[in-house]
PDB file of C-alpha atoms in Angstrom:
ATOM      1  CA  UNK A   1      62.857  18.369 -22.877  1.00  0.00           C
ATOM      2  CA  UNK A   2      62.891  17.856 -26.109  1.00  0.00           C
ATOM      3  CA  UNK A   3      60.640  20.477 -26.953  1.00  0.00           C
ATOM      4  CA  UNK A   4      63.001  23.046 -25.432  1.00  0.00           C
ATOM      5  CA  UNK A   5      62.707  26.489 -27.305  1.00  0.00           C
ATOM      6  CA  UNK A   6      64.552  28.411 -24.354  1.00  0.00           C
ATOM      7  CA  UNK A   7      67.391  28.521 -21.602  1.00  0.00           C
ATOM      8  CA  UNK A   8      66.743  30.314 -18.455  1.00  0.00           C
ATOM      9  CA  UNK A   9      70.532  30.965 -16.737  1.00  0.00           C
ATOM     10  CA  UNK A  10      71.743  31.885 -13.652  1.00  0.00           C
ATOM     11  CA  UNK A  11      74.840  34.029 -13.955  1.00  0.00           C
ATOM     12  CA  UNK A  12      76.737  33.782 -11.147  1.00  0.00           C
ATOM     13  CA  UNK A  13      78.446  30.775 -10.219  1.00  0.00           C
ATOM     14  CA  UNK A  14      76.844  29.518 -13.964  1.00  0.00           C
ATOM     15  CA  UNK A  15      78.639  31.611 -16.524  1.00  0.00           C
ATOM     16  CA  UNK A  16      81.344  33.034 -14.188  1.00  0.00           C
ATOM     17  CA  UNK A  17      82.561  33.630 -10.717  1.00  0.00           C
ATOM     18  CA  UNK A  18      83.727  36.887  -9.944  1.00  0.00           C
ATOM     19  CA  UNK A  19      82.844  38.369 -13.089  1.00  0.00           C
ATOM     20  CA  UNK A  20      85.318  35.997 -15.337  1.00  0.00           C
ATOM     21  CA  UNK A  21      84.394  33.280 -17.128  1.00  0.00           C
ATOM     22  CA  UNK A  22      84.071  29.586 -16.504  1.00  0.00           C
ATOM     23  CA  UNK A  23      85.568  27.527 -18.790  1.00  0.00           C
ATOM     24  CA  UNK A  24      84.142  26.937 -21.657  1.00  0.00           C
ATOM     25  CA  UNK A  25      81.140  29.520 -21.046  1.00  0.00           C
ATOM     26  CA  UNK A  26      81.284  31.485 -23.348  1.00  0.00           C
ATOM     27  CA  UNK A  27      81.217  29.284 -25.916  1.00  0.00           C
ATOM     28  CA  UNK A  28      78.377  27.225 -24.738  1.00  0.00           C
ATOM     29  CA  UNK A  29      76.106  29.969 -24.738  1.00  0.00           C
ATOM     30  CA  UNK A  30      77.112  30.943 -28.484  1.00  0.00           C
ATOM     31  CA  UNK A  31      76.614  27.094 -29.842  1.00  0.00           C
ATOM     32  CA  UNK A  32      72.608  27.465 -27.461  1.00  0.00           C
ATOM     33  CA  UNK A  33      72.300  30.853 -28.821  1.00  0.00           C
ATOM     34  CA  UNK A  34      73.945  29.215 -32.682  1.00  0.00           C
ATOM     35  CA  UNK A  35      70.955  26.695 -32.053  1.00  0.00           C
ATOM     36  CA  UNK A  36      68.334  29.454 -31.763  1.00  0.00           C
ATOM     37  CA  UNK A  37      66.632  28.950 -28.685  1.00  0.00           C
ATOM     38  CA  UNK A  38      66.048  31.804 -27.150  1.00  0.00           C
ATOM     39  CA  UNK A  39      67.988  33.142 -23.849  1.00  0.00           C
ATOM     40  CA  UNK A  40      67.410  34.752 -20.385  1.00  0.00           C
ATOM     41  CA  UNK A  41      70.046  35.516 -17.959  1.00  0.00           C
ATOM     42  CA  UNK A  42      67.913  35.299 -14.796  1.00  0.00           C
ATOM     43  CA  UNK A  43      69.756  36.434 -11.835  1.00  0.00           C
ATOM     44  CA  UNK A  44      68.991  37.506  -7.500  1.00  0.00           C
ATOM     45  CA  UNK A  45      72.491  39.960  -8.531  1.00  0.00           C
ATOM     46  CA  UNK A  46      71.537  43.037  -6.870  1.00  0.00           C
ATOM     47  CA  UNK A  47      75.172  44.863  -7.210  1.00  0.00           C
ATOM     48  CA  UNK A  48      74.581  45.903 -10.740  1.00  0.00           C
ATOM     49  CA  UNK A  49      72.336  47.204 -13.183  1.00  0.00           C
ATOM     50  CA  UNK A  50      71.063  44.746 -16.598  1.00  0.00           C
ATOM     51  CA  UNK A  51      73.339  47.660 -18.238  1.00  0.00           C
ATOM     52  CA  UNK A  52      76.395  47.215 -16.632  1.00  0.00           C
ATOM     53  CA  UNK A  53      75.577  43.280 -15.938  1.00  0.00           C
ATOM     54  CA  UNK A  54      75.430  43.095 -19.534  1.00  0.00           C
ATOM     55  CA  UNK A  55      78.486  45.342 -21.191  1.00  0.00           C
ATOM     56  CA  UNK A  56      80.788  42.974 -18.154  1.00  0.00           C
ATOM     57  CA  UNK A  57      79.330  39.933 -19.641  1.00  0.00           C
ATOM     58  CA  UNK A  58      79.575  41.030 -23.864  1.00  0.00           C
ATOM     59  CA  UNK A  59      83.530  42.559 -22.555  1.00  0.00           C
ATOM     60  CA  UNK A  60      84.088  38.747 -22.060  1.00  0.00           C
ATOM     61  CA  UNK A  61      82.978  37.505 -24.629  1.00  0.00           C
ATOM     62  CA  UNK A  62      79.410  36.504 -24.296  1.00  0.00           C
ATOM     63  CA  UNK A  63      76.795  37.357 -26.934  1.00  0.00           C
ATOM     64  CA  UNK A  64      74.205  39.359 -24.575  1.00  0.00           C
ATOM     65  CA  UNK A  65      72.661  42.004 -24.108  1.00  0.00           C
ATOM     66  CA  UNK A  66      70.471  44.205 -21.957  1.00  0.00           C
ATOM     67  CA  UNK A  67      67.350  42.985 -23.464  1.00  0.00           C
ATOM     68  CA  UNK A  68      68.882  39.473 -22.587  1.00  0.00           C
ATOM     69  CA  UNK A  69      69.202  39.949 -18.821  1.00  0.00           C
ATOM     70  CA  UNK A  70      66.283  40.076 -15.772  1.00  0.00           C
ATOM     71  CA  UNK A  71      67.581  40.920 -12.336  1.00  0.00           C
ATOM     72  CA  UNK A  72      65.895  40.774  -9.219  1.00  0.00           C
ATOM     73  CA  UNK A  73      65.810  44.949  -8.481  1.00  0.00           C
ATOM     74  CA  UNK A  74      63.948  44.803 -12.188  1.00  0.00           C
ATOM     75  CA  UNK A  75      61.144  42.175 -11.475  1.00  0.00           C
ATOM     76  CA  UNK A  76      61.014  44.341  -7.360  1.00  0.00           C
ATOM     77  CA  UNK A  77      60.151  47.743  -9.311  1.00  0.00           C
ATOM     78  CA  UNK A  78      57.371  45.795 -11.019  1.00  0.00           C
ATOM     79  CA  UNK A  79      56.306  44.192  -7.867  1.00  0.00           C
ATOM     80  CA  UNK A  80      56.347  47.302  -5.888  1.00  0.00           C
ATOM     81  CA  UNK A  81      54.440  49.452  -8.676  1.00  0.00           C
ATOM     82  CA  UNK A  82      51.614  46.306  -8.689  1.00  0.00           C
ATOM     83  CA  UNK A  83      51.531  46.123  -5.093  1.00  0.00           C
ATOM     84  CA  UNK A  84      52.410  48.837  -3.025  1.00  0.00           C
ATOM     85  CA  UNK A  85      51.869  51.875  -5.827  1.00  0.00           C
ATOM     86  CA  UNK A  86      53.540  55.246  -4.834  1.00  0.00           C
ATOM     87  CA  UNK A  87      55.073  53.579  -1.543  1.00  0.00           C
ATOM     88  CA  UNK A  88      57.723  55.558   0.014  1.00  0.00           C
ATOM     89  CA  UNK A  89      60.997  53.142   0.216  1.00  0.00           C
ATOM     90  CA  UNK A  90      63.607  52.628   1.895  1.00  0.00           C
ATOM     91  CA  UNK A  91      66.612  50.620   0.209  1.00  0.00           C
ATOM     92  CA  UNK A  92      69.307  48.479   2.069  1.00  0.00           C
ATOM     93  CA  UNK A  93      71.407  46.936  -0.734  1.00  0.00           C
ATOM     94  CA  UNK A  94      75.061  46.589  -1.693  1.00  0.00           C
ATOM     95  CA  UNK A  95      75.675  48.166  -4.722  1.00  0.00           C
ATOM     96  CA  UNK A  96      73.929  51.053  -7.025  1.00  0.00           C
ATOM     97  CA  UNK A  97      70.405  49.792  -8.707  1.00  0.00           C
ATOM     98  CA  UNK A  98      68.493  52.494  -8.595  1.00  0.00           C
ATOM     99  CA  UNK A  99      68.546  52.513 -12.997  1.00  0.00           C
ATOM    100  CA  UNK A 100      66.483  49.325 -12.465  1.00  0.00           C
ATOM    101  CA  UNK A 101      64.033  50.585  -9.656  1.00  0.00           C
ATOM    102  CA  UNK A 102      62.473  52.831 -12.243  1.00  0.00           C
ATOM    103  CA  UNK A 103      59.217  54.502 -10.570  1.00  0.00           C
ATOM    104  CA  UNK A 104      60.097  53.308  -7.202  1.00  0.00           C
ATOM    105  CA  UNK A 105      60.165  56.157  -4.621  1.00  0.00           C
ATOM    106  CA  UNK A 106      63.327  55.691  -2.476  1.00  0.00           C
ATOM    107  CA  UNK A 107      64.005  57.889   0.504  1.00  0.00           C
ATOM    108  CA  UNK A 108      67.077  59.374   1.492  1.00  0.00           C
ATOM    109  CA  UNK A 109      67.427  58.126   5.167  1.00  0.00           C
ATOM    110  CA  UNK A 110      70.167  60.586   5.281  1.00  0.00           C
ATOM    111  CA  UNK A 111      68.263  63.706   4.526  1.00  0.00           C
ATOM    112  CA  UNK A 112      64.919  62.475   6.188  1.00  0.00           C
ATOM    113  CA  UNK A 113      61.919  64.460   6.062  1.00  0.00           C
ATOM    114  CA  UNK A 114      59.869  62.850   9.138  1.00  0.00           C
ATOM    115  CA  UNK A 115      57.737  60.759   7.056  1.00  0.00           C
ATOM    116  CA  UNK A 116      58.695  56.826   7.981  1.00  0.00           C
ATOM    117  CA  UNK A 117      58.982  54.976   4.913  1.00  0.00           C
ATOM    118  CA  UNK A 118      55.536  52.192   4.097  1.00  0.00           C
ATOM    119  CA  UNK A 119      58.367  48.997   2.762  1.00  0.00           C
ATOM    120  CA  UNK A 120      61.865  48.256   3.505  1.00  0.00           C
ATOM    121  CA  UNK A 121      63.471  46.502   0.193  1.00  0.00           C
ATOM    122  CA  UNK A 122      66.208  44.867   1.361  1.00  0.00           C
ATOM    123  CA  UNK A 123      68.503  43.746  -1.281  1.00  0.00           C
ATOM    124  CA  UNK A 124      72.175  41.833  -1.309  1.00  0.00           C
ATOM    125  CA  UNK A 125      74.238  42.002   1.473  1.00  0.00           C
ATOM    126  CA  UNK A 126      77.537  44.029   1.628  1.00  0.00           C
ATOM    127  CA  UNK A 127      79.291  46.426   3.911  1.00  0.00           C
ATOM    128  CA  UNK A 128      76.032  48.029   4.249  1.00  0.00           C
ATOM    129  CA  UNK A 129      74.804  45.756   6.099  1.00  0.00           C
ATOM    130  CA  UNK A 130      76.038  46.807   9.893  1.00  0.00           C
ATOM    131  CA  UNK A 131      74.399  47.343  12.705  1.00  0.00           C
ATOM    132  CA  UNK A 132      73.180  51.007  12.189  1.00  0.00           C
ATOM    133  CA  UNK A 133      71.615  50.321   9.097  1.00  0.00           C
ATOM    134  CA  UNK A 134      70.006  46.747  10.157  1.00  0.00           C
ATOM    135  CA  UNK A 135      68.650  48.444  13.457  1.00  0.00           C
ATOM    136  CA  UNK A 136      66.907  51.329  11.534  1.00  0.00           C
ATOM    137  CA  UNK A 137      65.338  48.617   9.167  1.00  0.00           C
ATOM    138  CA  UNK A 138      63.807  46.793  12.502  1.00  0.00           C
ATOM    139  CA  UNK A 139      62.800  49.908  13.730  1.00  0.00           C
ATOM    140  CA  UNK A 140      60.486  51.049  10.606  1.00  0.00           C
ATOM    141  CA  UNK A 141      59.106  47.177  10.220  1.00  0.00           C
ATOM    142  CA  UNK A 142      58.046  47.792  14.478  1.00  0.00           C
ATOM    143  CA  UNK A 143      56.459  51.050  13.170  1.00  0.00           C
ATOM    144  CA  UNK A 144      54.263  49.018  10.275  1.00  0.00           C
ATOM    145  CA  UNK A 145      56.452  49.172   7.063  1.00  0.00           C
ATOM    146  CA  UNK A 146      56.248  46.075   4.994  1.00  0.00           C
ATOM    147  CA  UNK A 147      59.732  44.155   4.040  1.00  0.00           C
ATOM    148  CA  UNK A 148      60.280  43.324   0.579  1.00  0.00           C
ATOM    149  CA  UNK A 149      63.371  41.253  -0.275  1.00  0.00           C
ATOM    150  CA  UNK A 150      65.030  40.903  -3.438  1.00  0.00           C
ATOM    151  CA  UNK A 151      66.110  36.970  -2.214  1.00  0.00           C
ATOM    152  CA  UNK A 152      66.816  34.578   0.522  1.00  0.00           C
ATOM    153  CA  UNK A 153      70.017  33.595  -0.646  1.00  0.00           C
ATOM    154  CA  UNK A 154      72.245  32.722   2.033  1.00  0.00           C
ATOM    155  CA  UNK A 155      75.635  32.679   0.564  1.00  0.00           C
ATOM    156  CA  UNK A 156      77.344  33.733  -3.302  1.00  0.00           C
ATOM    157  CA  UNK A 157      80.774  32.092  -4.636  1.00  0.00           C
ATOM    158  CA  UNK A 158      83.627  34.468  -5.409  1.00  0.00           C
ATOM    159  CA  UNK A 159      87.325  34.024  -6.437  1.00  0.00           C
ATOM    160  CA  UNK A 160      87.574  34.430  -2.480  1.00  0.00           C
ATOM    161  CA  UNK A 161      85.393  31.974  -1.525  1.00  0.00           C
ATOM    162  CA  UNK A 162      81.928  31.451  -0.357  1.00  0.00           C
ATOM    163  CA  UNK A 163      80.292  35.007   1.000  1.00  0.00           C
ATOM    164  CA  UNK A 164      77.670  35.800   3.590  1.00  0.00           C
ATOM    165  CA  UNK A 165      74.418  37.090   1.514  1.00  0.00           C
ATOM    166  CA  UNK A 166      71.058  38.454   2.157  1.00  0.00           C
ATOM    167  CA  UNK A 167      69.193  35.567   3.778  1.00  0.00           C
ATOM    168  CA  UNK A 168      71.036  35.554   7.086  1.00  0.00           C
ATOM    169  CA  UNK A 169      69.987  38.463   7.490  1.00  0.00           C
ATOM    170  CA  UNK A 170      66.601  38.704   6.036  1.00  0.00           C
ATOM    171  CA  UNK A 171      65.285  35.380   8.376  1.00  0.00           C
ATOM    172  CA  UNK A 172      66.871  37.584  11.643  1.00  0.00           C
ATOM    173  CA  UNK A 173      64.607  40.609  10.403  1.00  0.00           C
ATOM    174  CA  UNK A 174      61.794  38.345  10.172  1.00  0.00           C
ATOM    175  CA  UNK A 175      61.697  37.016  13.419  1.00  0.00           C
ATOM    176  CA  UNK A 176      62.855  40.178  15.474  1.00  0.00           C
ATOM    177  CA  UNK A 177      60.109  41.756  13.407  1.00  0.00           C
ATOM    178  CA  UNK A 178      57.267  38.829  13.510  1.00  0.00           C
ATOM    179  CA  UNK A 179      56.611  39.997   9.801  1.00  0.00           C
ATOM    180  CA  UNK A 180      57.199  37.720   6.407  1.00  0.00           C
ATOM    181  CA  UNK A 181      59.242  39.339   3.692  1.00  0.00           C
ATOM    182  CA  UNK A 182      57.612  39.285   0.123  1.00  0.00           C
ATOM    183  CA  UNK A 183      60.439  38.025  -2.140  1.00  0.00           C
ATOM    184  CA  UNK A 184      60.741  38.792  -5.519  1.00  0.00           C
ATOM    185  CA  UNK A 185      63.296  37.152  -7.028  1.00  0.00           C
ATOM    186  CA  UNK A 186      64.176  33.885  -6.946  1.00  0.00           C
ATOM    187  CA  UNK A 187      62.700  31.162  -5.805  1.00  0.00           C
ATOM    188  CA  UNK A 188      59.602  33.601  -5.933  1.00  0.00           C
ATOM    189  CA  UNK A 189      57.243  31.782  -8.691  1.00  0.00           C
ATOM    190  CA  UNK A 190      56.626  34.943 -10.095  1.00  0.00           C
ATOM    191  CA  UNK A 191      60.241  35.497 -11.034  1.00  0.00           C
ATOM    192  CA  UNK A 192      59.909  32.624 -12.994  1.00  0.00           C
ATOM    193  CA  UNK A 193      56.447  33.617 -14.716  1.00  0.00           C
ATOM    194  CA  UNK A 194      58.331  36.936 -15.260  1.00  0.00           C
ATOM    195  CA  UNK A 195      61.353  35.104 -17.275  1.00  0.00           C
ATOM    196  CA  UNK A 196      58.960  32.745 -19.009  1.00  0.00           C
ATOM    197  CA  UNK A 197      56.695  35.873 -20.391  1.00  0.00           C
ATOM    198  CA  UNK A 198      60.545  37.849 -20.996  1.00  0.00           C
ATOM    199  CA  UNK A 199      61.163  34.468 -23.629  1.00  0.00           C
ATOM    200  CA  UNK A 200      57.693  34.248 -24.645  1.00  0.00           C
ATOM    201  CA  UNK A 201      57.696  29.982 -23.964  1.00  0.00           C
ATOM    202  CA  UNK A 202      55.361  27.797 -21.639  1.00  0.00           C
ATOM    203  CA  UNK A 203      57.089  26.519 -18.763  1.00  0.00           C
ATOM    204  CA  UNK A 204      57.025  23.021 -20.577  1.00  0.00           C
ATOM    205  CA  UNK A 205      59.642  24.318 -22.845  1.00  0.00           C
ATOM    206  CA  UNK A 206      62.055  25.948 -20.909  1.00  0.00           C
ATOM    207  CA  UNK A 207      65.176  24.885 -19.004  1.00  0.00           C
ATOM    208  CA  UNK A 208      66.385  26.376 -16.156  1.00  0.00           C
ATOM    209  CA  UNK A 209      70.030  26.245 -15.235  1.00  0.00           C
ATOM    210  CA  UNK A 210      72.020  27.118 -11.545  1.00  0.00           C
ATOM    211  CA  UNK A 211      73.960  26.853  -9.238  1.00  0.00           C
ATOM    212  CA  UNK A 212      71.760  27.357  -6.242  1.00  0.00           C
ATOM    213  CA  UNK A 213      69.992  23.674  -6.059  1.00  0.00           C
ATOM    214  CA  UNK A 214      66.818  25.448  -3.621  1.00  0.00           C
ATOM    215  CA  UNK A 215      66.321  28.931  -5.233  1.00  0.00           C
ATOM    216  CA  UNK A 216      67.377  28.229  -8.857  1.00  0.00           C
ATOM    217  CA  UNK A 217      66.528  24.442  -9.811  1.00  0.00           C
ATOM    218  CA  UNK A 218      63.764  23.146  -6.912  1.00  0.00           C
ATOM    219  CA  UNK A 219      62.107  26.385  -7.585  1.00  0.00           C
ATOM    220  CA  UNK A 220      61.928  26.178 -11.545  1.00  0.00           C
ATOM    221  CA  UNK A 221      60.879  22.726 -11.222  1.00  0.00           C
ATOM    222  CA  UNK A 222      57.927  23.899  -8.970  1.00  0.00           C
ATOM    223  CA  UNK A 223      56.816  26.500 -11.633  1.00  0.00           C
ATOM    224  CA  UNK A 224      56.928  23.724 -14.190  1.00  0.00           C
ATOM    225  CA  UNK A 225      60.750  24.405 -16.029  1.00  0.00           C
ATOM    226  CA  UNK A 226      63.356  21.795 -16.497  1.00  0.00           C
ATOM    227  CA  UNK A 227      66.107  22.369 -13.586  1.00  0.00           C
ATOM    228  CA  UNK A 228      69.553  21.588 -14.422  1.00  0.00           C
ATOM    229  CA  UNK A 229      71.875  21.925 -11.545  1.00  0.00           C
ATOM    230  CA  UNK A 230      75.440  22.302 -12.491  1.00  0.00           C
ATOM    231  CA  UNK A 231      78.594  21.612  -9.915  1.00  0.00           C
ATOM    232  CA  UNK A 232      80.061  24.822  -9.961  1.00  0.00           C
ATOM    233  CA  UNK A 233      79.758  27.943  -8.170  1.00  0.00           C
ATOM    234  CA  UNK A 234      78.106  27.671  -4.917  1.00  0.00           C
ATOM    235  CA  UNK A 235      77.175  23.720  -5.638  1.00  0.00           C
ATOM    236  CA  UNK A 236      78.474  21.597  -2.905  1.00  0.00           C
ATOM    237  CA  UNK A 237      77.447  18.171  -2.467  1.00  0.00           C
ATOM    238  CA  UNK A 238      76.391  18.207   1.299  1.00  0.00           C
ATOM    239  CA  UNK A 239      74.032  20.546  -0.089  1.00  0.00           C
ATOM    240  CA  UNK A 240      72.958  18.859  -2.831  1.00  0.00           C
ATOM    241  CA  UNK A 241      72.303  15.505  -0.746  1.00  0.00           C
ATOM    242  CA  UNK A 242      70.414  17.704   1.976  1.00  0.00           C
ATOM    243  CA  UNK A 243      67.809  19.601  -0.554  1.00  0.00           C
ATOM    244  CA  UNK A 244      64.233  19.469  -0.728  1.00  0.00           C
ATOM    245  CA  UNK A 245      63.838  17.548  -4.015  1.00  0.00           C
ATOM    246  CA  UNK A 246      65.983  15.824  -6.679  1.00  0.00           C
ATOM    247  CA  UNK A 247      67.521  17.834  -9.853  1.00  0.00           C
ATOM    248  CA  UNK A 248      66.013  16.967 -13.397  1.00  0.00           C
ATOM    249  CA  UNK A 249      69.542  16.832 -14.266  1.00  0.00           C
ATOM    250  CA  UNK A 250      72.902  17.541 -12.956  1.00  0.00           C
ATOM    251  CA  UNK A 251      75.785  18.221 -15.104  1.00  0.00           C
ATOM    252  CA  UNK A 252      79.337  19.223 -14.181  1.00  0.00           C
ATOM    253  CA  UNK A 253      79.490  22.498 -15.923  1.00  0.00           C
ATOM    254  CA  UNK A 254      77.405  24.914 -18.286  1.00  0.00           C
ATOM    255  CA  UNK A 255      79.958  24.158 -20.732  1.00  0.00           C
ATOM    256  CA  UNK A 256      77.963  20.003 -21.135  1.00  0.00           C
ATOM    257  CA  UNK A 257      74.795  22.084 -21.876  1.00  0.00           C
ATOM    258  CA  UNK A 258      74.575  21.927 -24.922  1.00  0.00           C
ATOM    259  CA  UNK A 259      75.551  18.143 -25.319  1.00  0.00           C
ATOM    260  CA  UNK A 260      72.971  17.435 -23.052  1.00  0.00           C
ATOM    261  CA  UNK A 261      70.173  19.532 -25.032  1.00  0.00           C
ATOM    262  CA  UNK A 262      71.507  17.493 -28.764  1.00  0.00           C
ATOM    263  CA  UNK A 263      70.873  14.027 -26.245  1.00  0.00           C
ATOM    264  CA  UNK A 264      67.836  15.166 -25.110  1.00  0.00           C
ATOM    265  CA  UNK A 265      66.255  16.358 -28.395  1.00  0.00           C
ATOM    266  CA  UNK A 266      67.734  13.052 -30.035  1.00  0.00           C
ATOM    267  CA  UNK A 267      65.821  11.143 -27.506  1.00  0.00           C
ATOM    268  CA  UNK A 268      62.681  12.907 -27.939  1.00  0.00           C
ATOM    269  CA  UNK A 269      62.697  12.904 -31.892  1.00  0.00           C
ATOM    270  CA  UNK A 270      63.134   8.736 -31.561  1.00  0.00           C
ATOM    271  CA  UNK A 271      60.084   8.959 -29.237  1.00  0.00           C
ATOM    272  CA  UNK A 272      57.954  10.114 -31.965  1.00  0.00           C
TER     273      UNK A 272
END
C-alpha cells in the first residue's frame, strides 16, 4: 500500500449517513485530496444523479465534483449499451436517474405500446417496490426479458436506521423467475475495472474504502484493490465476523484514513 496513488470511496455510510456528514469527513478527504492522490466516489446509490450526488456532497463541504463520482445507473447505461444495444427497458428504481441512463431506451409501463420490454433493470428499493410493480417485473422475466440489477445490497444505514434495499428483493425475482440477474455495480468486478480506468491506476495502487464488508471490501480485494472496512454505516460486527474473507484493514472511521495511508507509506519507504 505504499504505492497508493488513489482512493476508491463508498459514500454512504463512508462520508455520511443521510446525506450529512460523518465526523471528521470532510476533512479527511481534503488532507487525501491535499496529498494528491487521486479520488473516486464509487457508489450502488441509485436515488440520485452524479449531478445532484455531487452539488449535496460540495453543499457540505466536500471538495467533489461530478467528474469525481461513478454510480451504479452510470456504469448500467454502459453495460446495457455493450450488451444488450437498443434494448427496450423497463426501470424499477426509487428515485429519478434517468440523466445517468443516457442512451438507454426506457418504456413507459404506463403508456404501453404492446411491445414487452427485452431487460428489467431493477434498481434501489423504495416505495416502488409493491406488489403491482414487483408482479409486472415477474411477469416480463416469464415472457423472456433479461434482469439487470444495479446491486444486491440487502440493507442501507439512515438517520432512521437500517433500511430494506434491493437484494431482498432481487434473490425473490431470481428464484420465482429461475433467471440470474447481471449486476452492475458493486461487487460486480467490472464496477471496479470501471473505477480503476475512471482514476487511471492498476489495481495494485488503489484503496478501496466501505462500509459494506461483502460488496465494497471482499469484492475490491477480489479485483486486486486494498479493502479498508470502516465501522460505520451499515458495519456491524456479527457481520463482520460472519463474511466471506478478512478485511486488509479495518479502521473505525474515514476520518483515520489518512493516518493510516502516512503509516503505510512510512512503512513501505523503510522497506526500500
Amino acid at each position: 500500500m505504499g504505492s497508493v496513488r488513489a482512493v476508491l470511496i463508498d459514500i454512504d455510510g463512508v462520508l455520511t449517513v443521510s446525506w450529512q456528514p460523518l465526523p471528521g469527513t470532510v476533512e479527511a478527504l481534503r488532507e487525501i485530496r491535499g496529498a494528491g492522490l487521486a479520488v473516486a466516489l464509487v457508489t450502488n446509490t441509485t436515488s440520485r444523479t452524479r449531478a445532484s450526488i455531487a452539488r449535496t456532497l460540495a453543499d457540505a463541504g466536500f471538495p467533489v465534483s461530478a467528474g469525481d463520482i461513478l454510480t451504479a445507473p452510470a456504469v448500467t447505461a454502459a453495460h446495457l449499451a455493450e450488451h444488450h444495444p437498443g434494448a427496450r427497458c423497463v426501470l424499477l428504481n426509487s428515485g429519478d436517474i434517468a440523466e445517468d441512463l443516457s442512451g438507454v431506451t426506457l418504456v413507459d409501463e404506463d403508456r404501453g405500446d404492446g411491445e414487452p420490454p427485452d431487460v428489467v433493470v431493477v434498481g434501489g428499493a423504495g416505495p416502488e417496490f409493491g406488489y403491482a410493480a414487483l408482479d409486472r417485473a415477474f411477469g416480463h422475466l416469464q415472457r423472456g426479458a433479461r434482469l439487470v440489477a444495479m446491486h444486491r445490497n440487502l440493507y442501507w444505514r439512515t438517520d432512521q436506521g437500517l433500511r430494506l434495499d434491493t437484494g431482498a428483493f432481487l434473490a425473490g425475482l431470481e428464484k420465482a423467475a429461475r433467471v440470474e440477474a447481471e449486476i452492475t455495480g458493486k461487487p460486480s468486478p467490472a464496477f471496479f475495472e470501471a473505477a480503476l480506468a475512471h482514476v487511471g491506476v492498476g489495481a495494485d495502487e488503489a484503496v478501496m474504502v466501505g462500509d459494506d464488508i461483502e460488496s465494497d471490501v471482499l469484492a475490491a480485494q477480489r479485483a486486486g484493490v486494498t479493502g479498508v472496512l470502516v465501522r460505520t454505516g451499515k458495519y456491524l460486527p456479527q457481520t463482520h465476523r460472519d463474511a466471506g474473507g478478512t478485511p486488509d484493514r479495518v479502521i473505525d472511521s474515514f476520518a483515520d484514513l489518512p493516518a493510516l495511508l502516512r503509516d503505510l507509506r512510512g512503512s513501505a519507504q523503510q522497506q526500500l
